[in-house]
CSV table of C-alpha atoms in Angstrom, one decimal:
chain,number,residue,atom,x,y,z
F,234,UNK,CA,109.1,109.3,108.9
F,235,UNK,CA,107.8,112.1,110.9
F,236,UNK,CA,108.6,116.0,111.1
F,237,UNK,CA,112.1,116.5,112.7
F,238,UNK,CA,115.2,114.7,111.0
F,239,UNK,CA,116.1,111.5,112.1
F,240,UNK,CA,119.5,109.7,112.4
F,241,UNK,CA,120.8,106.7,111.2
F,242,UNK,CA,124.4,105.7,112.3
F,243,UNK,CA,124.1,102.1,111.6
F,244,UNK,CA,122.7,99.7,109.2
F,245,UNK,CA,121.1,98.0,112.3
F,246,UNK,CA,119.0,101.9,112.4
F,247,UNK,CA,118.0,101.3,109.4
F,248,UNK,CA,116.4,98.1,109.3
F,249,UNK,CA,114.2,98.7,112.6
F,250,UNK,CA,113.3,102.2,111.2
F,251,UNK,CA,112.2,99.6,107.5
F,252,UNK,CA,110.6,97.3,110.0
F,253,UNK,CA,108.3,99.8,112.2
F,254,UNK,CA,107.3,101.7,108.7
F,255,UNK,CA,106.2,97.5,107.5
F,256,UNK,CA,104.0,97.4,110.5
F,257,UNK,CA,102.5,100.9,110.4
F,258,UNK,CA,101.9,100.2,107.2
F,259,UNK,CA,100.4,96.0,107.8
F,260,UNK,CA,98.2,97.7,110.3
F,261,UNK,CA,96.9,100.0,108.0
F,262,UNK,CA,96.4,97.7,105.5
F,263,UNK,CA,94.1,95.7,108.4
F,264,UNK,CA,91.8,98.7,108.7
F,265,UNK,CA,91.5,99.3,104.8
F,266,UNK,CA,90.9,95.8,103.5
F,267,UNK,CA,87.5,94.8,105.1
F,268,UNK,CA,86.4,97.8,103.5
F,269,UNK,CA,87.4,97.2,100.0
F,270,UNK,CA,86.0,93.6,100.2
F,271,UNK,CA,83.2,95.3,101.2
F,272,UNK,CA,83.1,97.1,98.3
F,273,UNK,CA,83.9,95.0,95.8
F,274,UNK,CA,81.4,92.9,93.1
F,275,UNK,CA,83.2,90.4,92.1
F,276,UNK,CA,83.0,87.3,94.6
F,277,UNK,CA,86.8,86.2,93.6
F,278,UNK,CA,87.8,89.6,94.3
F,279,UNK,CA,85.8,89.8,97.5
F,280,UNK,CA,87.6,86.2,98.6
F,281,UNK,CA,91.2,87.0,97.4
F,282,UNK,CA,91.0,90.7,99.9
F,283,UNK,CA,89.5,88.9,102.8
F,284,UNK,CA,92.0,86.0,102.5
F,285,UNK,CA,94.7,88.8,102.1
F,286,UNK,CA,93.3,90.1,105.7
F,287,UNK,CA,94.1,87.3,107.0
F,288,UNK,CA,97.9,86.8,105.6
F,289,UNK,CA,98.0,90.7,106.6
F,290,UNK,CA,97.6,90.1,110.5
F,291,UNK,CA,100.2,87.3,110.0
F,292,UNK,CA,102.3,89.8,108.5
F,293,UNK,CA,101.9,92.0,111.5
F,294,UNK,CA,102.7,89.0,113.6
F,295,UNK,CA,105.9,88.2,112.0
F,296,UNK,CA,106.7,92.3,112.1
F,297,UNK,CA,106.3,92.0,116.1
F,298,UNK,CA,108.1,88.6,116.9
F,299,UNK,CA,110.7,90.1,114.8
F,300,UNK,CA,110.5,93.4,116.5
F,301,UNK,CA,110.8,91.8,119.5
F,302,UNK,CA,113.6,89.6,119.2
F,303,UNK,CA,115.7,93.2,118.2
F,304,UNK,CA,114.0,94.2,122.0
F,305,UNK,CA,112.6,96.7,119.6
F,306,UNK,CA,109.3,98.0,119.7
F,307,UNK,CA,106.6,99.3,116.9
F,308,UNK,CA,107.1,103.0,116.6
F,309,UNK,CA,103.5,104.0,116.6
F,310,UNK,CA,104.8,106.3,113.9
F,311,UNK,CA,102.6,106.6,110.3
F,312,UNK,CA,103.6,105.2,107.4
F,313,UNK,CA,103.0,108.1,105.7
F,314,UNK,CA,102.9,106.2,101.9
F,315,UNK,CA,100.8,103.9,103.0
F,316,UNK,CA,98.1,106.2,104.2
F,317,UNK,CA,98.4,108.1,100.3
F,318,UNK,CA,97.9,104.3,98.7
F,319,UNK,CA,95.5,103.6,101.1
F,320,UNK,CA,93.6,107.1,100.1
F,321,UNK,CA,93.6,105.9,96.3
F,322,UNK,CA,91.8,102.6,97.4
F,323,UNK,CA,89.2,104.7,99.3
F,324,UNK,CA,88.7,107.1,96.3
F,325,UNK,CA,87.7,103.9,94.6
F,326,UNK,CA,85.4,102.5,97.3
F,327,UNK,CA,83.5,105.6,97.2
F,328,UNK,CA,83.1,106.2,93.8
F,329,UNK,CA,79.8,105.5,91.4
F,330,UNK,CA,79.6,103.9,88.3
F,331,UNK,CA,79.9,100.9,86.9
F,332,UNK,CA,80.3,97.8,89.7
F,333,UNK,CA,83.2,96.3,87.1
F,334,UNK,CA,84.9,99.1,86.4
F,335,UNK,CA,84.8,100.2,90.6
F,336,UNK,CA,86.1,96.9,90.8
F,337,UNK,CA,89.3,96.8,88.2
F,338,UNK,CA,90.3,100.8,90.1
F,339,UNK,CA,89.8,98.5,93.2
F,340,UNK,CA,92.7,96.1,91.8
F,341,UNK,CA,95.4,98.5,90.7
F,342,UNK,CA,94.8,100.3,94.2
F,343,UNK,CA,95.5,96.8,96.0
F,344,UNK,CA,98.3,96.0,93.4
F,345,UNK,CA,100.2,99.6,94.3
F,346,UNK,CA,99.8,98.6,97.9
F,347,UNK,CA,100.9,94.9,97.1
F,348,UNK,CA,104.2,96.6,94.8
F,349,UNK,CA,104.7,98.8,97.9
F,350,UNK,CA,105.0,95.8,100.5
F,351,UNK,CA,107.4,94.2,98.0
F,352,UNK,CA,109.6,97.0,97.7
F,353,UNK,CA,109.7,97.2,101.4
F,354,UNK,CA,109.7,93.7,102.3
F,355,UNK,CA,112.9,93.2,100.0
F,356,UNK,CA,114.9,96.1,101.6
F,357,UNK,CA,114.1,94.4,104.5
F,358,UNK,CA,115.3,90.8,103.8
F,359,UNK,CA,118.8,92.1,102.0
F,360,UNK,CA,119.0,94.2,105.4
F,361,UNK,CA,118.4,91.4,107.8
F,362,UNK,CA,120.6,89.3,105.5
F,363,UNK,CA,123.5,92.0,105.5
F,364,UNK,CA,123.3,92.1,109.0
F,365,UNK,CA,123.5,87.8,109.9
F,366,UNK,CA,119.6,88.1,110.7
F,367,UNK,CA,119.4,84.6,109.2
F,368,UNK,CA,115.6,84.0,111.1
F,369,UNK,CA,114.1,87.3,110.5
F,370,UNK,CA,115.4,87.3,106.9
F,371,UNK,CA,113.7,83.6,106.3
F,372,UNK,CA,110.3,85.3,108.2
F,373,UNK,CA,110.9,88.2,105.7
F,374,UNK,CA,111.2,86.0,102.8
F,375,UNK,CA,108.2,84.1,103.6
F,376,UNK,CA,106.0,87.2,103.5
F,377,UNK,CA,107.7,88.7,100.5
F,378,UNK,CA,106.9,85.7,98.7
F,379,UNK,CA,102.9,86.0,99.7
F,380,UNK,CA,102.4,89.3,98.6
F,381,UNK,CA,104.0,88.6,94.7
F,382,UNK,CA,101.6,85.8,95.4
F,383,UNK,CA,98.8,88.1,96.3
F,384,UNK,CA,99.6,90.5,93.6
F,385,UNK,CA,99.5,87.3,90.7
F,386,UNK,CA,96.2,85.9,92.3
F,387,UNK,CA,95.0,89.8,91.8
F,388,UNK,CA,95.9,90.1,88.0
F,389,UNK,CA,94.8,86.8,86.9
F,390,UNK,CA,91.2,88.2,88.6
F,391,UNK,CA,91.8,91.5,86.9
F,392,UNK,CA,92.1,89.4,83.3
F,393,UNK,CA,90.0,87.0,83.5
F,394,UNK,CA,87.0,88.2,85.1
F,395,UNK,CA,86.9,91.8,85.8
F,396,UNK,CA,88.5,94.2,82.8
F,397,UNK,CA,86.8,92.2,80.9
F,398,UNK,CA,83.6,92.7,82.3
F,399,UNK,CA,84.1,96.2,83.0
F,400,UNK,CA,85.0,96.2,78.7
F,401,UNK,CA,81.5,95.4,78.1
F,402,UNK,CA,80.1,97.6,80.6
F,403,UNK,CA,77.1,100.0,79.0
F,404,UNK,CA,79.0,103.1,77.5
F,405,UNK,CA,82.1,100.6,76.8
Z,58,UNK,CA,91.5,110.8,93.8
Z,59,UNK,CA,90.0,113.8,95.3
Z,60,UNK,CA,87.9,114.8,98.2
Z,61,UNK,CA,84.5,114.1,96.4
Z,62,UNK,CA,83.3,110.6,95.1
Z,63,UNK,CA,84.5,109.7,91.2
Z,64,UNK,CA,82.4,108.6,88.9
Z,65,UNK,CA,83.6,105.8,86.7
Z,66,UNK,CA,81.0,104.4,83.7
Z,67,UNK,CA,83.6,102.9,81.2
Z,68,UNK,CA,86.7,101.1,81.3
Z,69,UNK,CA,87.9,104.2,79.5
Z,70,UNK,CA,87.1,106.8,82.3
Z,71,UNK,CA,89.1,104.5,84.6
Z,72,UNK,CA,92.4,104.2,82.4
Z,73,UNK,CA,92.0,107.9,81.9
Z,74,UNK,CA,92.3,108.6,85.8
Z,75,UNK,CA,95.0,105.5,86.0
Z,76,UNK,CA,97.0,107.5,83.5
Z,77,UNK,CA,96.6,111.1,85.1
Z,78,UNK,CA,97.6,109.4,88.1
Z,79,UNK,CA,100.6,108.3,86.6
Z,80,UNK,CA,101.4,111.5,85.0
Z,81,UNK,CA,101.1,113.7,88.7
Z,82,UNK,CA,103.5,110.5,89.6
Z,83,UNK,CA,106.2,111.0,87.4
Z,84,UNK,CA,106.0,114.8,87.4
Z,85,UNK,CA,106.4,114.9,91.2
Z,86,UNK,CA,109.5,112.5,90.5
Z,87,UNK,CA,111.0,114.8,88.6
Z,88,UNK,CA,111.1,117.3,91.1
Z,89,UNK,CA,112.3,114.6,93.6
Z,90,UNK,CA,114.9,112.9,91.5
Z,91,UNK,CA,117.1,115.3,91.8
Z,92,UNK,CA,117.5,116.5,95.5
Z,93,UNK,CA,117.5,112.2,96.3
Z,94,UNK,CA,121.0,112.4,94.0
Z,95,UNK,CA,122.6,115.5,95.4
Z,96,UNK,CA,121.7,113.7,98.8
Z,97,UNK,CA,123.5,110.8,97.8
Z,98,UNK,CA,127.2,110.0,98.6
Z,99,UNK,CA,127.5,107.0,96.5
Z,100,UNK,CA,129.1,108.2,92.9
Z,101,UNK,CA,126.9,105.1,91.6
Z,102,UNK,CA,123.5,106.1,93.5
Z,103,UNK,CA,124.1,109.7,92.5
Z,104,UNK,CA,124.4,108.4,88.5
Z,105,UNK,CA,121.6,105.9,88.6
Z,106,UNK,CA,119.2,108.2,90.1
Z,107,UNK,CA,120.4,111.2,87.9
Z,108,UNK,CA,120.0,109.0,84.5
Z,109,UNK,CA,116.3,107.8,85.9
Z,110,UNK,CA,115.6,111.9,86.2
Z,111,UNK,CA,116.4,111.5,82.1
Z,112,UNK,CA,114.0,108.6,81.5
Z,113,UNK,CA,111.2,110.0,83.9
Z,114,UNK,CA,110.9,112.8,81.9
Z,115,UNK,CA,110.6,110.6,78.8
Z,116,UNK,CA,107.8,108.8,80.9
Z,117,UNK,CA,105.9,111.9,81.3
Z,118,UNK,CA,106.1,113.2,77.5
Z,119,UNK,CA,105.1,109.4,76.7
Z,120,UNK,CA,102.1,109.7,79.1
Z,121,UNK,CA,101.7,113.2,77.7
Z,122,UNK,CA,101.6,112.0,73.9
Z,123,UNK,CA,98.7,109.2,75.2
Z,124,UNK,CA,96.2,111.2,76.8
Z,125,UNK,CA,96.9,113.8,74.1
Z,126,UNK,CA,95.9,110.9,71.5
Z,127,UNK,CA,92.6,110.1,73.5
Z,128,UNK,CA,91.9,114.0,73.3
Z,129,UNK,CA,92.2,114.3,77.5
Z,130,UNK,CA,94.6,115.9,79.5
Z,131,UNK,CA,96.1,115.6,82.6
Z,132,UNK,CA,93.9,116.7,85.5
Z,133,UNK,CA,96.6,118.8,87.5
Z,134,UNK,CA,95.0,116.5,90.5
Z,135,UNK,CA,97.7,115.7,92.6
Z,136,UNK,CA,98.6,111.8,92.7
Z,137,UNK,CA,98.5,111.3,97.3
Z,138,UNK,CA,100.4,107.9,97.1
Z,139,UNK,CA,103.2,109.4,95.3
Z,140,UNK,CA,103.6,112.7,97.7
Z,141,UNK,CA,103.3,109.9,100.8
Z,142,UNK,CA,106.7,107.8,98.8
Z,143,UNK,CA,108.4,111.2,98.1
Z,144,UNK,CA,107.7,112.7,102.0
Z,145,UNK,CA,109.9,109.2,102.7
Z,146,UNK,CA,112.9,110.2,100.4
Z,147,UNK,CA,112.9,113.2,102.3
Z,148,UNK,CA,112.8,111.8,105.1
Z,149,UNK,CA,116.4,110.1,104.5
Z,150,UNK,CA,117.5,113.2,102.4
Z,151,UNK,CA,117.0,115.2,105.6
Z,152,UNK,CA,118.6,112.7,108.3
Z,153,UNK,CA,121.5,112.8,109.4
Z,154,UNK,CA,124.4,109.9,110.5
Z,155,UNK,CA,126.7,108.0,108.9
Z,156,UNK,CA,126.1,108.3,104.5
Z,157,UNK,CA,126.1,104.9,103.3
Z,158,UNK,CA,123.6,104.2,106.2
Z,159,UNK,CA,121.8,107.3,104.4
Z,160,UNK,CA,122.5,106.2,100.8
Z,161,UNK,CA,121.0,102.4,101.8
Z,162,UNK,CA,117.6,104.5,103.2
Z,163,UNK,CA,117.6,106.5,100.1
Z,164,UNK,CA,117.6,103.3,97.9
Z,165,UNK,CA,114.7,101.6,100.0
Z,166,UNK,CA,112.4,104.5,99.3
Z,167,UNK,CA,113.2,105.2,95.3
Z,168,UNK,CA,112.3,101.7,95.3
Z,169,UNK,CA,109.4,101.6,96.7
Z,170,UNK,CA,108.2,104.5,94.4
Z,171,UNK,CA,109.6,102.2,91.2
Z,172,UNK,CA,107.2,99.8,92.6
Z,173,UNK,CA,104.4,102.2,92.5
Z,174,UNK,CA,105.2,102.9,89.4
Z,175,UNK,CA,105.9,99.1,88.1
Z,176,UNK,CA,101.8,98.6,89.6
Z,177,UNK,CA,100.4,101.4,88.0
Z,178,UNK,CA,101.8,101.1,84.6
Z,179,UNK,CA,101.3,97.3,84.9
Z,180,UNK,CA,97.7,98.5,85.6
Z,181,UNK,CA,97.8,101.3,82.7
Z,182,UNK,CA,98.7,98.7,80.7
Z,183,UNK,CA,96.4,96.0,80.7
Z,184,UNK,CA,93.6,98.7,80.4
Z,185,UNK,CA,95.3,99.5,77.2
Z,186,UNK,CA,95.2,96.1,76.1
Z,187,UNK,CA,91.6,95.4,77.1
Z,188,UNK,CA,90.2,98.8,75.0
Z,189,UNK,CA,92.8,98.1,71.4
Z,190,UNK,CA,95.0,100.6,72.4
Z,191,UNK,CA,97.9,98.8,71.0
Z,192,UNK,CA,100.4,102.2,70.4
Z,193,UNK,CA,99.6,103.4,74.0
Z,194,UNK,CA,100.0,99.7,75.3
Z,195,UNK,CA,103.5,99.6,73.5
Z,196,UNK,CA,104.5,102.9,75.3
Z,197,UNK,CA,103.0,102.2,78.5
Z,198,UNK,CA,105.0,98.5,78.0
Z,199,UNK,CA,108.4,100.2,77.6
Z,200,UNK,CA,108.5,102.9,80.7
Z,201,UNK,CA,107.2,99.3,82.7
Z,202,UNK,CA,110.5,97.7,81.7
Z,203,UNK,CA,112.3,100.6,82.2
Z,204,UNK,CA,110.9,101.0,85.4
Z,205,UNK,CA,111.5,97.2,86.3
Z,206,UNK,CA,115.6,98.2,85.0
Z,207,UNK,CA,116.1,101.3,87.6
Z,208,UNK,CA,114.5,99.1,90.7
Z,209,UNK,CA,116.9,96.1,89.4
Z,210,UNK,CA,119.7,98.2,89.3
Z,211,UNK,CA,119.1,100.1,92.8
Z,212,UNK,CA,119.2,96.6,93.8
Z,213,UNK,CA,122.9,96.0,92.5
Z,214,UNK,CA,124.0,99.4,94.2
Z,215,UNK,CA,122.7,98.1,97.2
Z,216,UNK,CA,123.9,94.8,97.3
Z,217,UNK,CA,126.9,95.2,95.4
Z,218,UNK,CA,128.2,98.7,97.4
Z,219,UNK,CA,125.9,100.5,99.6
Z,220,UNK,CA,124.9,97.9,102.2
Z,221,UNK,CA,128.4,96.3,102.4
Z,222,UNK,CA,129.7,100.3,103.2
Z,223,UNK,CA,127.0,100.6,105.5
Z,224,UNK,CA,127.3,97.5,107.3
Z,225,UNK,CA,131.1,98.6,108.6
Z,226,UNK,CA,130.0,101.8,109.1
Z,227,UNK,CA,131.8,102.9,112.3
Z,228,UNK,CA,129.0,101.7,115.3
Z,229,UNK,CA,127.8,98.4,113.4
């Protein structure tokens, strides 16, 4: 969404105004991962971002081929939420501390930016749906489905491995 | 998060931050809740968002009564992902076109910021868990499923009235 007010006559405006604010906000998310695996201890967290990256760009992919079979294009606008969750994850990667405890803020930043793909993603799919989309809904639907993964994989991690480690961190 | 680097030495300091995070959440809500219903043309969008104003300010006395009990209080920091969700709703409070197109956008974005919410009280949560916190882990539990009931029941409105509207709305 940017400054001036926009208009939305049909259902068909909304969905590729949902679909450009998806791919701003995938093609944040390409910039900000590398850097929380970066940052990140554990090694499963470390593997379950960097193979997120990877579903991410596939994401964007999916977004364009989409896109393009509306003959719409990306907006170039900025997902403007995305850049706020995306500022939490930073806040994280920057802070000091204990490596565990960095690394459990690290997983409730990715899991609000996970939530915030699956919010999106399902508008999406009941738009493309509404509208006899049948293809891009099935796309939709595919990456719905890996981001709830993504979002499981990140709490089992969070469970088993890293709250508690972060529990029995020195002034725990 | 702020401009300079966090500390974090305990799984405590962390679930402090995730719940004053929460808090600037839900107090922002409350002051968005209410210009998202008077926006809406939907008699059941205008309801459902006007009884989840009720039960957001029940989430922030709940968050209130927990950081009171752990002798901390709320930072007054402002919570960036949640200003980025609300700058959407405005978005679509602001745009103009045909209403149930509007009323479709408006449920897109309170969903996405249930989401953040369902992620950062699923978060909250388990940190509860992890240090014995059972009472605040019981709280935390029920604004989660209440949460998870106001995103389920946008999803009704949508489905069940909103999109169908929008979908014969007059250029579709």
């Amino acid at each position: 969404m940017g400054l001036f007010a926009e208009k939305f006559e049909t259902l068909r405006d909304l969905y590729v105004n949902e679909l450009r604010d998806l791919h701003s906000a995938e093609v944040q998310l390409t910039a900000a991962l590398p850097k929380m695996a970066e940052a990140a201890s554990s090694s499963q967290l470390k593997k379950a971002l960097t193979t997120h990256l990877e579903q991410t760009r596939g994401h964007v992919r999916r977004l364009e081929q989409i896109l393009n079979a509306l003959d719409e294009k990306p907006s170039g606008k900025t997902c403007e939420a995305m850049e706020g969750l995306i500022a939490e994850g930073e806040g994280y990667i920057k802070a000091s501390g204990d490596d565990s405890v960095r690394d459990a803020g690290l997983i409730g930043a990715a899991q609000r930016v996970e939530h915030y793909e699956i919010a999106g993603y399902g508008t999406a799919r009941s738009l493309a749906n509404r509208l006899g989309e049948k293809n891009a809904a099935e796309l939709l639907q595919r990456t719905l489905e890996e981001e709830g993964d993504a979002d499981h994989k990140l709490s089992e991690i969070a469970e088993g491995e890293v709250n508690p480690a972060a529990a029995s961190s020195k002034a725990a």
